[in-house]
Amino acid sequence: STLCTHLPTALERGEFFLEYQPLVSLANGSVVGAEALVRWRHPQHGTLGPDAFVPLAEQTGLIVPLGRWVLETACAQARAWQRELPGVPLRINVNLAPQQARCPELVHDVLRILKEAELEPQALCLEVTENALIGADDQALHALRRLTDHGVAIALDDFGTGYSNFSHLHRLPVDTLKIDRSLIGDLAAAGEPDPTAEKILTALVSLARALGLTVTAEGVETADQADRLRALGCDTAQGWLYGRPGAADALPALAASLS
Ligand code: G
Ligand code: G
Ligand code: MN
Ligand code: NA
């Protein structure tokens, strides 16, 4: 297909770009950072989201150089926000594909990128999916642990959709559970509290607390959902209520308006 033909050269042609979606503290409503989300400005098909090309990039191995470009671009952007908003310690969340976690150069690449961006490791959070991390080999886990030793945070993305192997959780180098939006959508969906969703989220927050992890809720679309999540003890929220994924220069204005 035309996607297969164009993907290998899309990186050198500069056809990828990032959008950023704000991460908001539920305790005080301030912007604490953003998740970087990759898009492809395709010459024929227009703007494509990751679902359209990340699987292909994984099959062809392009995900490793593409992922490195995402990290470089997102870390440089985070540093630019910090310069624009001194005293606001914005952090940047970057998705890490399973193949990137297995890449022997990962630790070296991430530390080099942080140094070149002049970004402190504490400002970077790598999002890894639950299934990728539970299925990861010792080398990938070791690499992630080395990064956490340097201060980089790791979030378990899409939590609650996979096997959720709780017995392994305490052995994984994870700082944050990122609760999948399918679980949030059931919460106060029609303005009414959903008892089952409440119970599941209560249990997940208490599990996170017991393991010393923070909790981020994805897909927060309504003020009712945010209120319930705050009451349940969730730390951070992301979703259309606060902002859709968008251009980097929208974030400082949003941070100012929500602070
Ligand atoms: O923005 P959108 O909802 O289309 O993103 C869908 C999914 O694509 C996200 O949940 C995320 O897991 C994945 N994704 C977005 N950006 C990246 C990226 O830079 N690298 C990888 N590996 N996955 C990404
Ligand atoms: O990394 P992850 O797969 O979680 O990426 C988040 C995806 O969820 C992005 O594709 C983004 O466009 C989408 N998204 C973000 N916020 C919301 C929301 O509030 N509601 C819905 N339905 N989708 C969202
Ligand atoms: Mn993510
Ligand atoms: Na997710």
XYZ file of C-alpha atoms and ligand atoms in Angstrom:
309
model
C 0.000 0.000 0.000
C 0.988 3.638 -0.224
C 1.519 3.698 3.557
C 4.123 0.916 3.286
C 5.861 2.705 0.412
C 6.071 6.074 2.113
C 6.691 5.129 5.734
C 10.441 4.344 5.490
C 11.249 7.819 4.123
C 8.661 9.771 6.133
C 11.111 10.390 8.972
C 13.846 11.882 6.770
C 11.204 13.903 4.894
C 10.120 15.454 8.199
C 6.520 14.299 7.831
C 5.998 13.364 11.488
C 4.919 15.866 14.108
C 3.813 15.781 17.711
C 0.659 16.932 19.434
C 0.519 17.424 23.185
C -2.338 16.681 25.560
C -2.291 18.320 29.004
C -1.921 16.382 32.255
C -3.706 18.092 35.133
C -3.373 17.747 38.903
C -6.739 16.715 40.373
C -5.773 18.227 43.731
C -5.464 21.818 42.490
C -6.396 21.805 38.802
C -2.998 22.997 37.580
C -1.278 21.709 34.447
C 1.595 19.413 35.494
C 2.740 18.356 32.027
C 1.633 16.811 28.764
C 1.680 13.565 26.821
C 3.354 13.697 23.406
C 1.322 11.950 20.677
C 2.830 11.333 17.253
C 1.063 12.120 13.956
C 2.058 11.679 10.308
C 1.377 14.433 7.788
C 1.022 12.065 4.841
C 1.497 13.656 1.396
C -1.636 11.944 -0.007
C -3.772 10.906 2.957
C -3.489 13.988 5.154
C -2.889 13.731 8.873
C -2.781 10.155 10.198
C -2.917 9.115 13.844
C -0.669 6.495 15.431
C -3.219 3.705 15.014
C -2.750 4.036 11.229
C 1.050 3.682 11.173
C 2.586 2.672 14.527
C 1.823 -1.056 13.953
C 3.510 -0.803 10.530
C 6.445 1.089 12.039
C 6.787 -1.723 14.595
C 6.755 -4.413 11.882
C 9.372 -2.627 9.783
C 11.623 -1.592 12.686
C 11.134 2.113 11.906
C 9.629 2.460 15.387
C 13.123 2.616 16.909
C 14.398 5.674 14.970
C 10.895 7.193 14.993
C 10.663 6.683 18.755
C 14.079 8.321 19.167
C 12.879 11.317 17.130
C 9.738 11.536 19.287
C 11.868 11.539 22.444
C 14.237 14.197 21.099
C 11.406 16.442 19.929
C 9.302 16.022 23.075
C 12.230 16.602 25.470
C 13.299 19.736 23.585
C 9.697 20.963 23.746
C 9.480 20.319 27.494
C 12.645 22.364 27.995
C 11.194 25.174 25.876
C 8.047 25.223 28.055
C 10.168 25.331 31.190
C 12.063 28.336 29.821
C 8.794 30.041 28.891
C 7.228 29.295 32.299
C 9.986 29.448 34.886
C 8.954 27.922 38.194
C 6.314 25.681 36.588
C 7.918 22.208 36.593
C 6.100 20.817 33.548
C 6.905 17.216 32.690
C 6.638 15.358 29.423
C 5.160 11.886 28.923
C 6.437 9.909 25.927
C 5.084 6.554 24.738
C 7.686 3.824 24.462
C 7.038 0.922 22.061
C 8.023 -2.569 23.297
C 10.795 -2.721 20.664
C 12.306 0.489 22.017
C 12.368 -1.009 25.510
C 14.266 -4.018 24.124
C 16.743 -1.874 22.164
C 20.206 -2.199 23.782
C 20.868 1.522 23.170
C 17.773 2.703 25.079
C 19.459 3.869 28.284
C 22.292 5.547 26.408
C 19.888 7.242 23.967
C 17.539 8.544 26.665
C 20.363 9.929 28.823
C 21.979 11.565 25.772
C 18.675 13.100 24.687
C 18.021 14.493 28.189
C 21.497 15.967 28.307
C 21.231 17.543 24.849
C 17.827 19.000 25.737
C 19.187 20.180 29.121
C 16.133 18.545 30.676
C 16.318 16.993 34.132
C 15.448 13.239 34.131
C 12.646 13.896 36.648
C 10.785 15.828 33.927
C 10.493 12.750 31.677
C 7.948 9.972 32.068
C 8.051 6.996 29.709
C 4.679 5.323 29.105
C 4.928 1.587 28.604
C 1.909 -0.659 28.128
C 1.117 -3.225 30.729
C 1.329 -6.112 28.285
C 4.671 -4.935 26.922
C 6.169 -4.662 30.369
C 4.793 -7.916 31.728
C 5.992 -9.693 28.583
C 9.348 -7.891 28.643
C 12.582 -9.806 29.011
C 15.079 -9.206 31.807
C 17.180 -6.927 29.617
C 14.284 -4.551 28.944
C 13.304 -4.504 32.619
C 16.920 -3.871 33.575
C 17.136 -0.946 31.120
C 13.950 0.610 32.497
C 15.193 0.150 36.052
C 18.458 1.907 35.173
C 16.449 4.809 33.783
C 14.355 5.028 36.968
C 17.625 5.004 38.956
C 18.538 8.147 36.991
C 15.214 9.758 37.933
C 13.128 9.053 34.813
C 9.556 8.018 35.687
C 7.784 5.033 34.145
C 4.003 4.864 33.732
C 2.083 1.693 33.020
C -0.183 2.825 30.153
C -3.673 1.463 29.383
C -3.808 -0.070 32.857
C -6.877 -2.197 33.417
C -7.219 -3.419 29.830
C -4.610 -6.175 29.773
C -4.025 -9.140 32.021
C -3.327 -6.828 34.981
C -0.934 -9.262 36.571
C -1.014 -7.633 40.003
C 1.372 -10.172 41.507
C 4.156 -8.922 39.195
C 3.453 -5.244 39.690
C 5.707 -4.710 42.682
C 8.676 -6.143 40.759
C 8.260 -3.834 37.765
C 10.091 -0.484 37.605
C 6.864 1.526 37.591
C 5.978 4.846 39.272
C 2.493 5.487 37.915
C -0.587 3.536 36.866
C -2.321 5.175 33.935
C -5.894 3.947 34.087
C -7.364 3.259 30.674
C -10.166 5.498 29.503
C -12.545 2.541 29.088
C -12.723 2.367 32.907
C -13.168 6.136 33.254
C -15.926 6.242 30.630
C -18.128 4.043 32.833
C -17.693 6.430 35.726
C -20.550 8.915 36.073
C -21.287 8.201 32.416
C -24.843 9.551 32.479
C -24.253 11.834 35.432
C -25.113 8.887 37.709
C -22.397 7.135 39.693
C -21.772 3.649 38.268
C -21.289 1.370 41.321
C -19.155 -1.187 39.463
C -16.818 1.377 37.913
C -16.517 3.071 41.331
C -15.579 -0.225 42.987
C -12.980 -1.111 40.368
C -11.407 2.357 40.524
C -11.460 2.346 44.329
C -9.598 -0.972 44.283
C -7.068 0.228 41.681
C -6.322 3.431 43.615
C -5.886 1.481 46.832
C -3.607 -1.032 45.068
C -1.536 1.857 43.709
C -1.329 3.450 47.166
C -0.220 0.172 48.748
C 2.567 -0.116 46.165
C 3.587 3.545 46.448
C 2.445 4.401 42.914
C 0.649 7.487 41.656
C -2.513 7.211 39.556
C -3.361 9.034 36.336
C -6.837 8.757 34.829
C -7.153 8.925 31.037
C -10.138 9.976 28.968
C -11.657 12.365 31.522
C -14.423 14.118 29.606
C -16.776 15.552 32.250
C -16.501 17.573 35.463
C -18.542 14.813 37.198
C -15.872 12.251 36.307
C -13.119 14.564 37.564
C -15.006 15.104 40.848
C -15.414 11.362 41.380
C -11.758 10.665 40.511
C -10.598 13.352 42.937
C -12.814 11.861 45.668
C -11.389 8.399 44.952
C -7.840 9.725 45.429
C -6.620 9.820 41.835
C -3.615 12.141 41.414
C -3.641 13.273 37.789
C -6.137 13.469 34.947
C -5.938 13.692 31.170
C -8.807 14.103 28.749
C -11.012 16.324 26.668
C -12.309 18.100 29.790
C -8.903 19.809 30.039
C -7.791 19.742 26.436
C -7.564 17.674 23.274
C -4.175 16.799 21.852
C -2.911 19.983 20.184
C -0.003 22.189 19.209
C 2.864 22.777 21.641
C 2.273 26.507 21.882
C -1.255 25.969 23.276
C 0.105 24.498 26.511
C 1.572 27.587 28.237
C -1.717 29.485 27.733
C -3.671 26.552 29.157
C -1.257 26.256 32.076
C -1.761 29.942 32.822
C -5.558 29.737 32.584
C -5.828 26.691 34.882
C -3.344 27.816 37.530
O -3.525 10.252 19.923
P -4.160 8.914 19.737
O -5.393 8.640 20.535
O -4.474 8.610 18.328
O -3.060 7.820 20.214
C -3.384 6.481 20.181
C -2.286 5.661 20.777
O -1.107 5.726 19.983
C -1.835 6.146 22.145
O -2.598 5.553 23.135
C -0.415 5.687 22.229
O -0.345 4.463 22.945
C 0.009 5.520 20.792
N 1.061 6.505 20.520
C 0.932 7.840 20.395
N 2.125 8.421 20.190
C 3.036 7.415 20.196
C 4.465 7.372 20.047
O 5.150 8.371 19.906
N 5.053 6.143 20.106
C 4.324 5.002 20.305
N 4.974 3.841 20.351
N 2.992 5.001 20.450
C 2.353 6.205 20.396
O -1.390 6.798 25.052
P -2.823 6.588 24.755
O -3.179 5.386 23.949
O -3.616 6.542 26.020
O -3.328 7.884 23.978
C -4.476 8.543 24.346
C -5.490 8.507 23.229
O -6.793 8.767 23.762
C -5.243 9.557 22.174
O -5.456 8.984 20.927
C -6.255 10.634 22.444
O -6.692 11.290 21.251
C -7.388 9.854 23.072
N -8.072 10.663 24.071
C -7.485 11.564 24.882
N -8.384 12.117 25.725
C -9.579 11.548 25.436
C -10.876 11.706 25.987
O -11.136 12.469 26.918
N -11.850 10.939 25.439
C -11.630 10.076 24.425
N -12.661 9.378 23.947
N -10.401 9.901 23.883
C -9.386 10.620 24.386
Mn 0.008 6.814 26.418
Na -3.647 4.751 26.970
